[in-house]
CSV table of C-alpha atoms in Angstrom, one decimal:
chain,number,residue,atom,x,y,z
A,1,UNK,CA,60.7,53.7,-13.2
A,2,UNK,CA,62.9,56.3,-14.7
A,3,UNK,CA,64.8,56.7,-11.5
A,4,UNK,CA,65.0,53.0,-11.2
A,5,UNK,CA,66.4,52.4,-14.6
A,6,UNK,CA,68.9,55.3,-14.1
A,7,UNK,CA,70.0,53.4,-10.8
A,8,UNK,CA,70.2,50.2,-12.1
A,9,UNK,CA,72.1,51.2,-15.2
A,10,UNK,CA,75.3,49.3,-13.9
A,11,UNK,CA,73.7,46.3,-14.3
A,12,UNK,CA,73.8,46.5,-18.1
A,13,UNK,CA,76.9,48.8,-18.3
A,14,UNK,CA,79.2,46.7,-16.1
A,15,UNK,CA,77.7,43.3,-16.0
A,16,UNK,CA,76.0,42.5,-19.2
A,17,UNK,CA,72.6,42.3,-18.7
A,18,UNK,CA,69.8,43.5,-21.1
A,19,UNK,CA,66.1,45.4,-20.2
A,20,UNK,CA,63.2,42.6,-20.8
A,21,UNK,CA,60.0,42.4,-20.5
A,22,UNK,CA,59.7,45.9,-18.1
A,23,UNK,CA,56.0,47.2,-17.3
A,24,UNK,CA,55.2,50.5,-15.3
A,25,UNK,CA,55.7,48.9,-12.0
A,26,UNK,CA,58.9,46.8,-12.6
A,27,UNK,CA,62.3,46.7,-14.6
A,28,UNK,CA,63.7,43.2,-15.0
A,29,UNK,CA,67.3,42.5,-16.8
A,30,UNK,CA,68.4,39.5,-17.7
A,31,UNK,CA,71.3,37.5,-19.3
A,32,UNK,CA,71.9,34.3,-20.0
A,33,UNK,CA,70.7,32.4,-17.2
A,34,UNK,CA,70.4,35.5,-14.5
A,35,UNK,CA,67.3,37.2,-14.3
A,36,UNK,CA,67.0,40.7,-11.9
A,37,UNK,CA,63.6,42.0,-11.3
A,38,UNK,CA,63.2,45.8,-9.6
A,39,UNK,CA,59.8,46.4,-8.5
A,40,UNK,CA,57.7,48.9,-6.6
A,41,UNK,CA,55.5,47.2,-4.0
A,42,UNK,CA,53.3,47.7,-1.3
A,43,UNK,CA,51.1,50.1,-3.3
A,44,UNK,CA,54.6,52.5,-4.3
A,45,UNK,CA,55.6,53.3,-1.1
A,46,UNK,CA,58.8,50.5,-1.2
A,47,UNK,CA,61.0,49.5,-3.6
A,48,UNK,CA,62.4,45.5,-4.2
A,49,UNK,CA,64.9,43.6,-5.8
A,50,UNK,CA,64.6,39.7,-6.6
A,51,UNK,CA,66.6,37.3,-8.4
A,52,UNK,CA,66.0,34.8,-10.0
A,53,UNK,CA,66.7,32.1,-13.2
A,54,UNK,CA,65.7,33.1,-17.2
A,55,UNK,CA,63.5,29.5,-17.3
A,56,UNK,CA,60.1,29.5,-17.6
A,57,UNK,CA,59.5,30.2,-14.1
A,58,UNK,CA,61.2,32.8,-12.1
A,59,UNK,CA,62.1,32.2,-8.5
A,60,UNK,CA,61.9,35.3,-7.4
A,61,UNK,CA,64.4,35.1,-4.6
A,62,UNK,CA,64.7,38.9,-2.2
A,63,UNK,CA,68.1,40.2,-2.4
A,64,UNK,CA,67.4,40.1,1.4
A,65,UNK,CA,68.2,36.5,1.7
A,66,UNK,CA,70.6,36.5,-0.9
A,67,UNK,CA,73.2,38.8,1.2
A,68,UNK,CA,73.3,36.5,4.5
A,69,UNK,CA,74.2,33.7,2.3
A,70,UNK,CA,77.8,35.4,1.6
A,71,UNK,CA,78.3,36.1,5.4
A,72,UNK,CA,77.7,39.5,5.3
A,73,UNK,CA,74.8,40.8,7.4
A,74,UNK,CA,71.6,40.2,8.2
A,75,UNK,CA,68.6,43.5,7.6
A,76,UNK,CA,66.5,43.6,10.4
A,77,UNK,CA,64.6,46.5,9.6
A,78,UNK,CA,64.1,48.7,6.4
A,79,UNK,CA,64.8,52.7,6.9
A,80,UNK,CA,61.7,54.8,7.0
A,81,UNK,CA,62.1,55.9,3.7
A,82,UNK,CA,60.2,56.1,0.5
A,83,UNK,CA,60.6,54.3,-2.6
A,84,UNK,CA,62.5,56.3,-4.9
A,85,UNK,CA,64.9,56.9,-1.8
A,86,UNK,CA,65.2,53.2,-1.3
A,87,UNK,CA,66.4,52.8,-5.4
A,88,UNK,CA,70.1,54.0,-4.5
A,89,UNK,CA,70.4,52.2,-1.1
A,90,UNK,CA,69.0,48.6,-3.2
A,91,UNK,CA,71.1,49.4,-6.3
A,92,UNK,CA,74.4,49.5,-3.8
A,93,UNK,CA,73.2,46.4,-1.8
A,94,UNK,CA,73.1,44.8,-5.2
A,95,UNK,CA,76.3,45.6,-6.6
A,96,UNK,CA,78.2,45.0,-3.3
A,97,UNK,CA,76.8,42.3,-2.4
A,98,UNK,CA,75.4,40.2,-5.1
A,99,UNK,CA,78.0,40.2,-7.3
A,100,UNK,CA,78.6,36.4,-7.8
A,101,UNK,CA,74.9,36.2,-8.7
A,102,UNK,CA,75.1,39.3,-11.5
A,103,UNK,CA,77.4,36.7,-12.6
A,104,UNK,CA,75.9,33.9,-12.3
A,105,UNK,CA,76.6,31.7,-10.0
A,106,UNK,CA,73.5,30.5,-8.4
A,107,UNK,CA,74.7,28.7,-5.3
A,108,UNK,CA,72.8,31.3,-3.1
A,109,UNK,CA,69.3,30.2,-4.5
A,110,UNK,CA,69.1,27.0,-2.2
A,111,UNK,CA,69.8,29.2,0.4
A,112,UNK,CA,67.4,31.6,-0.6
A,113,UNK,CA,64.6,29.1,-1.0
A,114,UNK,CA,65.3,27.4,2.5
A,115,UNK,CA,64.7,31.5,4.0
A,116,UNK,CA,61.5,31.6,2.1
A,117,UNK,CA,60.2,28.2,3.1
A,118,UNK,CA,61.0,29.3,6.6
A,119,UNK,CA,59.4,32.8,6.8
A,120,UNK,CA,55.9,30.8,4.9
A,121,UNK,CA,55.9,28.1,8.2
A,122,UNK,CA,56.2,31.0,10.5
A,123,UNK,CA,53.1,32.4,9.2
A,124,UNK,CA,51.3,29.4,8.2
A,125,UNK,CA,51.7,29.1,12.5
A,126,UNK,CA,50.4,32.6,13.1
A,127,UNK,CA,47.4,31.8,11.5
């Protein structure tokens, strides 16, 4: 998490935000009503981001359906990288990309959740 935290730094140094509640497999910041989780997943071999509100129970929307919502591209397929190698590549995404959410405007979430409810049906039908 060390290189995380280093590459994440901007989220406290330019927009406010304050280290909470952080474990060994995940930073999350959070300010007022924005909360930012960075995780390792998929047994440390990829990295995440998520967003989501400081209430009780966090959304947990991927910065991957945040970025279509301001028109800007969609990801169709993650490089073949490794985790640590994806912190740099997420940490840009998030700071060009995500800006209004860092702060806070949450008019990307219903967007967000209407991405998530679509990828579950897709599977629910594969199954």
């Amino acid at each position: 998490m060390v290189k995380a935290r280093k590459q994440f730094q901007f989220l406290v140094s330019s927009y406010g935000f304050k280290e909470v509640n952080s474990s060994e497999f995940e930073l999350n910041y959070a300010k007022t009503t924005i909360k930012v989780r960075v995780e390792g997943i998929n047994w440390g071999l990829n990295s995440r981001v998520a967003f989501g509100t400081t209430t009780d129970t966090f959304e947990d929307y991927d910065l991957f359906d945040i970025i279509p919502y301001y028109g800007c591209f969609k990801i169709k397929l993650k490089p073949n990288i490794g985790q640590q190698e994806q912190l740099p590549i997420l940490a840009s995404l998030v700071d060009a990309y995500a800006r209004p959410v860092l702060r806070e405007d949450i008019s990307s979430f219903v967007f967000a959740k209407a991405q998530q409810e679509k990828r579950a049906k897709q599977f629910r039908a594969l199954i």
